[in-house]
PDB file of C-alpha atoms in Angstrom:
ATOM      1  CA  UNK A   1     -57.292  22.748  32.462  1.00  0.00           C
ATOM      2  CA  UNK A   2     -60.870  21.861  33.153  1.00  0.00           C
ATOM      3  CA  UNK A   3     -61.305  24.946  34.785  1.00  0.00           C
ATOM      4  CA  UNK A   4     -59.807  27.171  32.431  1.00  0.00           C
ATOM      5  CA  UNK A   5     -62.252  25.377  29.578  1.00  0.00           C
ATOM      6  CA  UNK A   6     -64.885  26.595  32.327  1.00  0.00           C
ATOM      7  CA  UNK A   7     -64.173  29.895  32.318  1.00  0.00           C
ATOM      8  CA  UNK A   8     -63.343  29.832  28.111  1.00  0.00           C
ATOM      9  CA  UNK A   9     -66.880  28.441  28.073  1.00  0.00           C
ATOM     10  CA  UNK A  10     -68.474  31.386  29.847  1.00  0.00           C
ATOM     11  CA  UNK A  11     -66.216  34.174  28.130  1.00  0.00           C
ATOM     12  CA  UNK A  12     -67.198  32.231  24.502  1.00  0.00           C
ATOM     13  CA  UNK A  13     -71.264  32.476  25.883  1.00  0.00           C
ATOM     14  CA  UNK A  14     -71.057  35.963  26.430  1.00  0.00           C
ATOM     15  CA  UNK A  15     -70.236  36.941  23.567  1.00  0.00           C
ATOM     16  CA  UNK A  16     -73.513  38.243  21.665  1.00  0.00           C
ATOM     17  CA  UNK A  17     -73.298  37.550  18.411  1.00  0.00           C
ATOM     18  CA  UNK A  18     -71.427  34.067  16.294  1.00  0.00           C
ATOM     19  CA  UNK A  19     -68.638  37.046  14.795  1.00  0.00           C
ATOM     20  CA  UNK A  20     -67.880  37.753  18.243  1.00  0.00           C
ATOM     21  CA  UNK A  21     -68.243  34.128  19.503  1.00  0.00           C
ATOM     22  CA  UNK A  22     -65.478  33.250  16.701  1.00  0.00           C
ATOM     23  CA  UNK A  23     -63.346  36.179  17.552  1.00  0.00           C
ATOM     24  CA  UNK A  24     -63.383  35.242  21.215  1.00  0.00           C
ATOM     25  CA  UNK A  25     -62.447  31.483  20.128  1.00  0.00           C
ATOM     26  CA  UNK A  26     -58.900  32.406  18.644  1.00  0.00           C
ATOM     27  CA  UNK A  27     -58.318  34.663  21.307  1.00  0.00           C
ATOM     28  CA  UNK A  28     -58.828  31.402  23.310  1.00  0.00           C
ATOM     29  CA  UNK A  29     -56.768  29.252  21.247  1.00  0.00           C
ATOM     30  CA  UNK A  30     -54.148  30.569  21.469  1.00  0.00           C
ATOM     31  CA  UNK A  31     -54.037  31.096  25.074  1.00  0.00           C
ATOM     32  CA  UNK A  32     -55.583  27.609  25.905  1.00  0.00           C
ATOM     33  CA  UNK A  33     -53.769  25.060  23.223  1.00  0.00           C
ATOM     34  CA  UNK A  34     -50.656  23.938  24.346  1.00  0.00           C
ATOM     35  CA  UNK A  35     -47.863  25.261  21.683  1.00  0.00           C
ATOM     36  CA  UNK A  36     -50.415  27.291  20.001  1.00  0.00           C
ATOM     37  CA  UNK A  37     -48.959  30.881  18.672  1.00  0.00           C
ATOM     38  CA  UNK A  38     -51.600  32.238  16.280  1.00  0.00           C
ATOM     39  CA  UNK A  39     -55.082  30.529  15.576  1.00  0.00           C
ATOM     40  CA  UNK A  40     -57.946  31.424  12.920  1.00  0.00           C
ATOM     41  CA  UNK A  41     -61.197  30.455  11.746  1.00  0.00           C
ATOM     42  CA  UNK A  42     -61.758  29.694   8.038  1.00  0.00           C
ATOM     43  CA  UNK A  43     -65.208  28.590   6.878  1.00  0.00           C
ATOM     44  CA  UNK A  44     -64.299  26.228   3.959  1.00  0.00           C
ATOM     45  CA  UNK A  45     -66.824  25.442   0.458  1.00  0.00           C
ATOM     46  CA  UNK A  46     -66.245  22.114  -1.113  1.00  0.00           C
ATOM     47  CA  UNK A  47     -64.069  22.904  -4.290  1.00  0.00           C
ATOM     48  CA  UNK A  48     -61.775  25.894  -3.747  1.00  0.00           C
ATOM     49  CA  UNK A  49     -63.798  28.828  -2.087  1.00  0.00           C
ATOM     50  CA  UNK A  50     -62.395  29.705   1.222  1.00  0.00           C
ATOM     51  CA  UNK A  51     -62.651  33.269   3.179  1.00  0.00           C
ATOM     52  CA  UNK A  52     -60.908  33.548   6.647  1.00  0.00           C
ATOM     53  CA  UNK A  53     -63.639  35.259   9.052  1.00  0.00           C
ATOM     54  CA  UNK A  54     -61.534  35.635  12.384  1.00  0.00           C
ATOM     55  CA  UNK A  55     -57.601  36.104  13.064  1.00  0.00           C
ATOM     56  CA  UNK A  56     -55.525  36.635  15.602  1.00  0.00           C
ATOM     57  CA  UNK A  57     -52.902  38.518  13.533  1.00  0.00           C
ATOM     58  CA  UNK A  58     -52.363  39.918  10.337  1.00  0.00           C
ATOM     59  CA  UNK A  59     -49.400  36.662   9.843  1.00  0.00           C
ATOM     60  CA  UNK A  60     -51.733  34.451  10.173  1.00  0.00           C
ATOM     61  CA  UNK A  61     -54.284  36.492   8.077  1.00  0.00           C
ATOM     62  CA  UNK A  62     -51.510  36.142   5.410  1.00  0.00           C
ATOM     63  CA  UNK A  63     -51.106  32.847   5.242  1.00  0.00           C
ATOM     64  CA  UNK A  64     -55.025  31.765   5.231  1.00  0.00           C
ATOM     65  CA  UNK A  65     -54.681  33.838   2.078  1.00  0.00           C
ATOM     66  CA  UNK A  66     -54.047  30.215   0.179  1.00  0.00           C
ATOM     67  CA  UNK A  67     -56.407  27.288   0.624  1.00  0.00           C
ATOM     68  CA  UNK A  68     -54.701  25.055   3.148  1.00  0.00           C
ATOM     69  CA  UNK A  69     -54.723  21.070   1.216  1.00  0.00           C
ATOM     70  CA  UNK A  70     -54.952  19.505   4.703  1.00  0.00           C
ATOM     71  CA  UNK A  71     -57.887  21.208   5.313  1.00  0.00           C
ATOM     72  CA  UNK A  72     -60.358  18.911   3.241  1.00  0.00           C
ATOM     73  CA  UNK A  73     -59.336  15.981   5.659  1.00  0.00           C
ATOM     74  CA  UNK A  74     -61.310  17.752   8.397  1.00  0.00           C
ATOM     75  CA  UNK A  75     -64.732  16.452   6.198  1.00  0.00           C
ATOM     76  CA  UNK A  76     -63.558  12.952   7.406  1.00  0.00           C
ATOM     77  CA  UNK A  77     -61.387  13.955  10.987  1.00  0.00           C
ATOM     78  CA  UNK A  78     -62.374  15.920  13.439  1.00  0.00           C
ATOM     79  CA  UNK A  79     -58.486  16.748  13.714  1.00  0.00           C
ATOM     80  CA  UNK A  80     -55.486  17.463  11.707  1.00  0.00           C
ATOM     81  CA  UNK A  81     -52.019  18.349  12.465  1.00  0.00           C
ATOM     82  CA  UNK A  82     -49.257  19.050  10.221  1.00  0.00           C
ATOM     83  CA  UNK A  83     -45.771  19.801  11.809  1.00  0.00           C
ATOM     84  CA  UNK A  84     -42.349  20.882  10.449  1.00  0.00           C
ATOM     85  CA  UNK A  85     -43.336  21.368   6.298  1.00  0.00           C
ATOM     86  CA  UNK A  86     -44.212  17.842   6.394  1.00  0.00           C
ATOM     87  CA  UNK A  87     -46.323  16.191   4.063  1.00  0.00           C
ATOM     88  CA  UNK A  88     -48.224  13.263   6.192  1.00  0.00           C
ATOM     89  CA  UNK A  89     -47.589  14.262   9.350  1.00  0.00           C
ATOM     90  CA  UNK A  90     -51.307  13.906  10.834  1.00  0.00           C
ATOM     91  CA  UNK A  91     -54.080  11.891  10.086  1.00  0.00           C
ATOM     92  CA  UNK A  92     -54.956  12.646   6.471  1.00  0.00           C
ATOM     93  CA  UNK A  93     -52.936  15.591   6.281  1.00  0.00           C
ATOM     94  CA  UNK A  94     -51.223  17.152   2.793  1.00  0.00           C
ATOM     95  CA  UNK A  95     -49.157  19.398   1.574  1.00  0.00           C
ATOM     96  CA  UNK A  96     -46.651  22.258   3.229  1.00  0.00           C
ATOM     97  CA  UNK A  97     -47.691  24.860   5.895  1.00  0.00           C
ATOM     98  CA  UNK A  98     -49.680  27.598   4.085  1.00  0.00           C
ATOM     99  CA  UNK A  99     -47.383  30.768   5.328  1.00  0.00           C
ATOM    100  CA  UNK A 100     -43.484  31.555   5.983  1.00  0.00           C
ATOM    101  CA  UNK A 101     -42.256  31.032   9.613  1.00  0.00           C
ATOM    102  CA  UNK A 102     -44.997  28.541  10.210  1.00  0.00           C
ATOM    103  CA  UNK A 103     -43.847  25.543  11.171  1.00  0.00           C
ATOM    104  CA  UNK A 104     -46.784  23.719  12.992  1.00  0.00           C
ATOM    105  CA  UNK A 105     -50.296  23.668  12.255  1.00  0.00           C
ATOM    106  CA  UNK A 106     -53.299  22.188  14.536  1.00  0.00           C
ATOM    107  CA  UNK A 107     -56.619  21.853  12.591  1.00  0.00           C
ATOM    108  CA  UNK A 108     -60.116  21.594  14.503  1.00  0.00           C
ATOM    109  CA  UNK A 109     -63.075  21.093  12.887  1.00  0.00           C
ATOM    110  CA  UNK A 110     -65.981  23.322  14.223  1.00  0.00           C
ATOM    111  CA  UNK A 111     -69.032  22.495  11.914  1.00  0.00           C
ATOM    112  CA  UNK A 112     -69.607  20.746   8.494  1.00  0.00           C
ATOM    113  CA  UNK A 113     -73.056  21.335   6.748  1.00  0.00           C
ATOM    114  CA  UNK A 114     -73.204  19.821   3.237  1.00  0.00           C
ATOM    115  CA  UNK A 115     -71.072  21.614   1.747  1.00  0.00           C
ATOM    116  CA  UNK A 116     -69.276  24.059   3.631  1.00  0.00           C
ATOM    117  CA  UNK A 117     -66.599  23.329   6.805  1.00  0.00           C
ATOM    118  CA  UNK A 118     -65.671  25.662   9.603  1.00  0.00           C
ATOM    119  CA  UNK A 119     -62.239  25.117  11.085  1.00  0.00           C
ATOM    120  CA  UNK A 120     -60.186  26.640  13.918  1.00  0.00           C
ATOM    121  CA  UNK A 121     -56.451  26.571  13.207  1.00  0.00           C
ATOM    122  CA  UNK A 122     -53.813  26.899  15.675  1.00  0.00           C
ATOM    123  CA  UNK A 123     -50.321  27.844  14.817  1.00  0.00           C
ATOM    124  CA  UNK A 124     -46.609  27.729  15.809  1.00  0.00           C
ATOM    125  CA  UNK A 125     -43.607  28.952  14.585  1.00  0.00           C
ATOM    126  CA  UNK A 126     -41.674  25.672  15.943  1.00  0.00           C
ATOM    127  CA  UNK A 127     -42.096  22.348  14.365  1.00  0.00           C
ATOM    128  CA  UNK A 128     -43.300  19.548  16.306  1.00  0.00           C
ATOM    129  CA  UNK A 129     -45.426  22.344  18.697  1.00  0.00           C
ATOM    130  CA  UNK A 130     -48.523  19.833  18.980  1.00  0.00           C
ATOM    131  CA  UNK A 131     -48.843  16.467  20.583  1.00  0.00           C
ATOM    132  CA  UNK A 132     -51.323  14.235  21.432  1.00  0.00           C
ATOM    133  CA  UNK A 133     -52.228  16.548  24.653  1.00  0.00           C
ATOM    134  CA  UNK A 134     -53.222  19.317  22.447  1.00  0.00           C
ATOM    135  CA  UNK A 135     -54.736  17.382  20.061  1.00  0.00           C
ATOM    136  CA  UNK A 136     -57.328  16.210  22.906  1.00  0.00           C
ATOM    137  CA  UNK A 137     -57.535  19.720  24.291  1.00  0.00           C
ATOM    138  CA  UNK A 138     -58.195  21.018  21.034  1.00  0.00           C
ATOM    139  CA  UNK A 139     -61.498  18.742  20.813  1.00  0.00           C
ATOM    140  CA  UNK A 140     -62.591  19.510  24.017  1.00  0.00           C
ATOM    141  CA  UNK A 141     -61.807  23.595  23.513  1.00  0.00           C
ATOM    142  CA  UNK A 142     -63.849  23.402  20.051  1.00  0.00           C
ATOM    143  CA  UNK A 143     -66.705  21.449  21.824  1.00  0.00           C
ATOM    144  CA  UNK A 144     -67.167  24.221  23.928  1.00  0.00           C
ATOM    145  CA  UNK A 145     -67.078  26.630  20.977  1.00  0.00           C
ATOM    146  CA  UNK A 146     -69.247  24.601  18.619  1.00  0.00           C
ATOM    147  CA  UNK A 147     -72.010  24.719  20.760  1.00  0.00           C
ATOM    148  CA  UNK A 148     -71.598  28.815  22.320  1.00  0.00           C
ATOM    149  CA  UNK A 149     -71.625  29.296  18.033  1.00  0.00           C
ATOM    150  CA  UNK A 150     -74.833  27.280  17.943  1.00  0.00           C
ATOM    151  CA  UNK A 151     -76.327  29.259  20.515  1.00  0.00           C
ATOM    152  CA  UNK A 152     -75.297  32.656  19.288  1.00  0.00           C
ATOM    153  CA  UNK A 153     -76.389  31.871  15.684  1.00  0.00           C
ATOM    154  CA  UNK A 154     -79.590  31.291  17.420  1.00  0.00           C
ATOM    155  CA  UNK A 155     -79.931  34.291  19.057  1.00  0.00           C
ATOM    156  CA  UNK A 156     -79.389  36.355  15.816  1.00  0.00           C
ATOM    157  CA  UNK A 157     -81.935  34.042  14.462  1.00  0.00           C
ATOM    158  CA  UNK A 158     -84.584  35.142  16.725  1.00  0.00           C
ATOM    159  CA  UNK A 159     -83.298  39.023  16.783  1.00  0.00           C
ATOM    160  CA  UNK A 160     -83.346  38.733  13.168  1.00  0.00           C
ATOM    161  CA  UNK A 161     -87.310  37.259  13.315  1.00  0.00           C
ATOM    162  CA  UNK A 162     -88.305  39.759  15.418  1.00  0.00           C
ATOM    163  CA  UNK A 163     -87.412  41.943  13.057  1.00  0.00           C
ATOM    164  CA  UNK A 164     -88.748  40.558  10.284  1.00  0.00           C
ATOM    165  CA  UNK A 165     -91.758  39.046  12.290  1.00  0.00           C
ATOM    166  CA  UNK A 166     -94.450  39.769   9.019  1.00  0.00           C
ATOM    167  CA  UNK A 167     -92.914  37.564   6.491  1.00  0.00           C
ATOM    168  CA  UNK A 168     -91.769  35.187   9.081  1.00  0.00           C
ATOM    169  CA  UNK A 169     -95.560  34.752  10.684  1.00  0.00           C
ATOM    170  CA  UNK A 170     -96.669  34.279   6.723  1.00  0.00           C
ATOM    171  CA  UNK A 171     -94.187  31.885   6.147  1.00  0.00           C
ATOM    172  CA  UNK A 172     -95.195  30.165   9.390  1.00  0.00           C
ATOM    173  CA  UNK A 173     -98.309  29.797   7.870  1.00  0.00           C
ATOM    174  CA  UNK A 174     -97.525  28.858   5.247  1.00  0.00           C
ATOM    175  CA  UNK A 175     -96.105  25.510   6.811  1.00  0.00           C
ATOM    176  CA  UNK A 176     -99.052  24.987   9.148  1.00  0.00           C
ATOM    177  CA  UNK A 177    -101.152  24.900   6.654  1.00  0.00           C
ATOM    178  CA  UNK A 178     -99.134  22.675   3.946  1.00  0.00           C
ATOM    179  CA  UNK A 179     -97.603  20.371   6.938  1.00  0.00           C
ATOM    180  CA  UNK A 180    -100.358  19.727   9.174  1.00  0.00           C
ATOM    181  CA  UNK A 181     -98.343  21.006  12.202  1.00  0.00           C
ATOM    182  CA  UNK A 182     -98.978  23.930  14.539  1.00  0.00           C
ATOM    183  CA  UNK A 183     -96.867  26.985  14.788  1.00  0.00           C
ATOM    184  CA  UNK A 184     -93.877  25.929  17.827  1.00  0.00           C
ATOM    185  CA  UNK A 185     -92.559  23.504  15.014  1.00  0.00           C
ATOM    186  CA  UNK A 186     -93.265  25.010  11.812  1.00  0.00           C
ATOM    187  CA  UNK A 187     -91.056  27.500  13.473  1.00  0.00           C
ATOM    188  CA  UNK A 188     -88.366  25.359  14.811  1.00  0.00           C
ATOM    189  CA  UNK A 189     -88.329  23.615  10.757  1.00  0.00           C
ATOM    190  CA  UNK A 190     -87.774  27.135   9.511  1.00  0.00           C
ATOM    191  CA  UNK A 191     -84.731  28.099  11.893  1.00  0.00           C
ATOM    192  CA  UNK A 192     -83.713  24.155  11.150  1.00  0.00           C
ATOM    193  CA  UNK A 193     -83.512  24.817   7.259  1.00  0.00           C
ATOM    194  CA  UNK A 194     -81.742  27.772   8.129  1.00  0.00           C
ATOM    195  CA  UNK A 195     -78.905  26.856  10.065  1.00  0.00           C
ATOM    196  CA  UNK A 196     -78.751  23.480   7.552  1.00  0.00           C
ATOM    197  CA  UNK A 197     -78.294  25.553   4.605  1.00  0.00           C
ATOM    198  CA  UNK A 198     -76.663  28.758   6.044  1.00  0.00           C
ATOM    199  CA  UNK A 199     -79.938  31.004   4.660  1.00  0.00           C
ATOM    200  CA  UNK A 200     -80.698  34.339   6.831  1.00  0.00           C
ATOM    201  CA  UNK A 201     -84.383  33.127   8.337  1.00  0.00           C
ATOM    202  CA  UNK A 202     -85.760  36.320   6.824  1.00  0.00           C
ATOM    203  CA  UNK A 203     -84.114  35.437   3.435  1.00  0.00           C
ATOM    204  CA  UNK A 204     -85.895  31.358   3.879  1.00  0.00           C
ATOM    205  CA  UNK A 205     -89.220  32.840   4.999  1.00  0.00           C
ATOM    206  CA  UNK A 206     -89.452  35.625   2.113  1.00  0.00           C
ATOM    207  CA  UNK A 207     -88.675  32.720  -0.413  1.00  0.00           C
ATOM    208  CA  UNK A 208     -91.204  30.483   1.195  1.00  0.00           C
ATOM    209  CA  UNK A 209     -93.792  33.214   0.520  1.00  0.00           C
ATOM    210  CA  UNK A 210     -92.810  33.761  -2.359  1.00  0.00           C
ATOM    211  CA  UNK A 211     -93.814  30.433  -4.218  1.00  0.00           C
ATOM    212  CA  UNK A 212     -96.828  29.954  -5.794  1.00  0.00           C
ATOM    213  CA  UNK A 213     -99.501  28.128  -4.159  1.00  0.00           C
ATOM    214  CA  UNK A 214     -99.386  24.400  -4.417  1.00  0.00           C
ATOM    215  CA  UNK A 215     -95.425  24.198  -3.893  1.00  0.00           C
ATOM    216  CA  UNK A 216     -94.087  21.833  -1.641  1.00  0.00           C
TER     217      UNK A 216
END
């Protein structure tokens, strides 16, 4: 197993961009979690919005169609299973499976900013599919896929600068000159802001520049 998370990490690193790095982590999932049949990524507002942004199949495409209830446990667990339509059945977990056929459900959470939660879920078609082994290999898998995410999102963070390198350098600038600090970490508090509140860097900067003078 360790070696197979070895070579998941490397496949999930090469992938160049944070789509690909989440469409490469449910192809993972469901080869690597024990039981696992289908798997998805849902990114997950506080209230009711939800929009499913990788699949492995149009079933499972289905049923992330309705909001899962168990789902909002992940804010306070890093895992959640529910198993055979039962209500209860992991650590905080509610209500029935979310599509026909589906009988067990794995939940991983990948990243919570604020308000907004990005989970991996694993599914079976048999109830009872995940135990305590895939529960731990779960964590470890969506270590691994947390951090190739973070460093992907990073990347397009820098492509995207380049691009936009003008406004950026203003906006740069802009923070030197209101924070006292020199340009390295001015940058690093722009991509930091970014990732924190899920703003495109060029969006952030733009805005920065923007505001009138004397706005802090």
């Amino acid at each position: 197993m360790a070696e197979a998370l070895a070579v998941a990490a490397r496949q999930l690193h090469d992938a160049s961009t944070s789509q690909g790095t989440l469409h490469t982590a449910v192809r993972l999932a469901v080869r690597l979690l024990p039981g696992a049949e289908h798997a998805a990524v849902s990114v997950v507002e506080r209230g009711d919005g939800h929009r499913t942004v990788a699949w492995s199949d149009d079933l499972v495409r289905a049923a992330q169609r309705t909001p899962s209830p168990y789902w909002t446990a992940l804010w306070h667990s890093p895992v959640v299973r529910l198993q055979d339509d039962e209500t209860g059945a992991g650590p905080g977990a509610t209500g029935a499976m979310p599509g026909p056929g589906l009988r067990s459900a794995l939940a991983l959470r990948l990243r919570a900013d604020r308000g907004r939660l990005t989970v991996l879920t694993a599914y079976a078609r048999v109830p009872r599919a995940f135990d305590d082994t895939a529960a731990r290999v779960g964590r470890l898998f969506t270590e691994h896929v947390s951090l190739a995410l973070a460093s992907a999102t990073e990347r397009e963070q820098l492509a995207e600068a380049l691009r936009s390198r003008d406004v950026i350098g203003q906006a740069i600038g802009i923070l030197m000159e209101r924070l006292g600090i020199d340009a390295a970490d001015a940058f690093a508090t722009l991509v930091s802001v970014s990732q924190r509140e899920n703003v495109k860097l060029r969006d952030l900067a733009q805005r920065l520049v923007g505001e009138p003078r004397g706005t802090t």
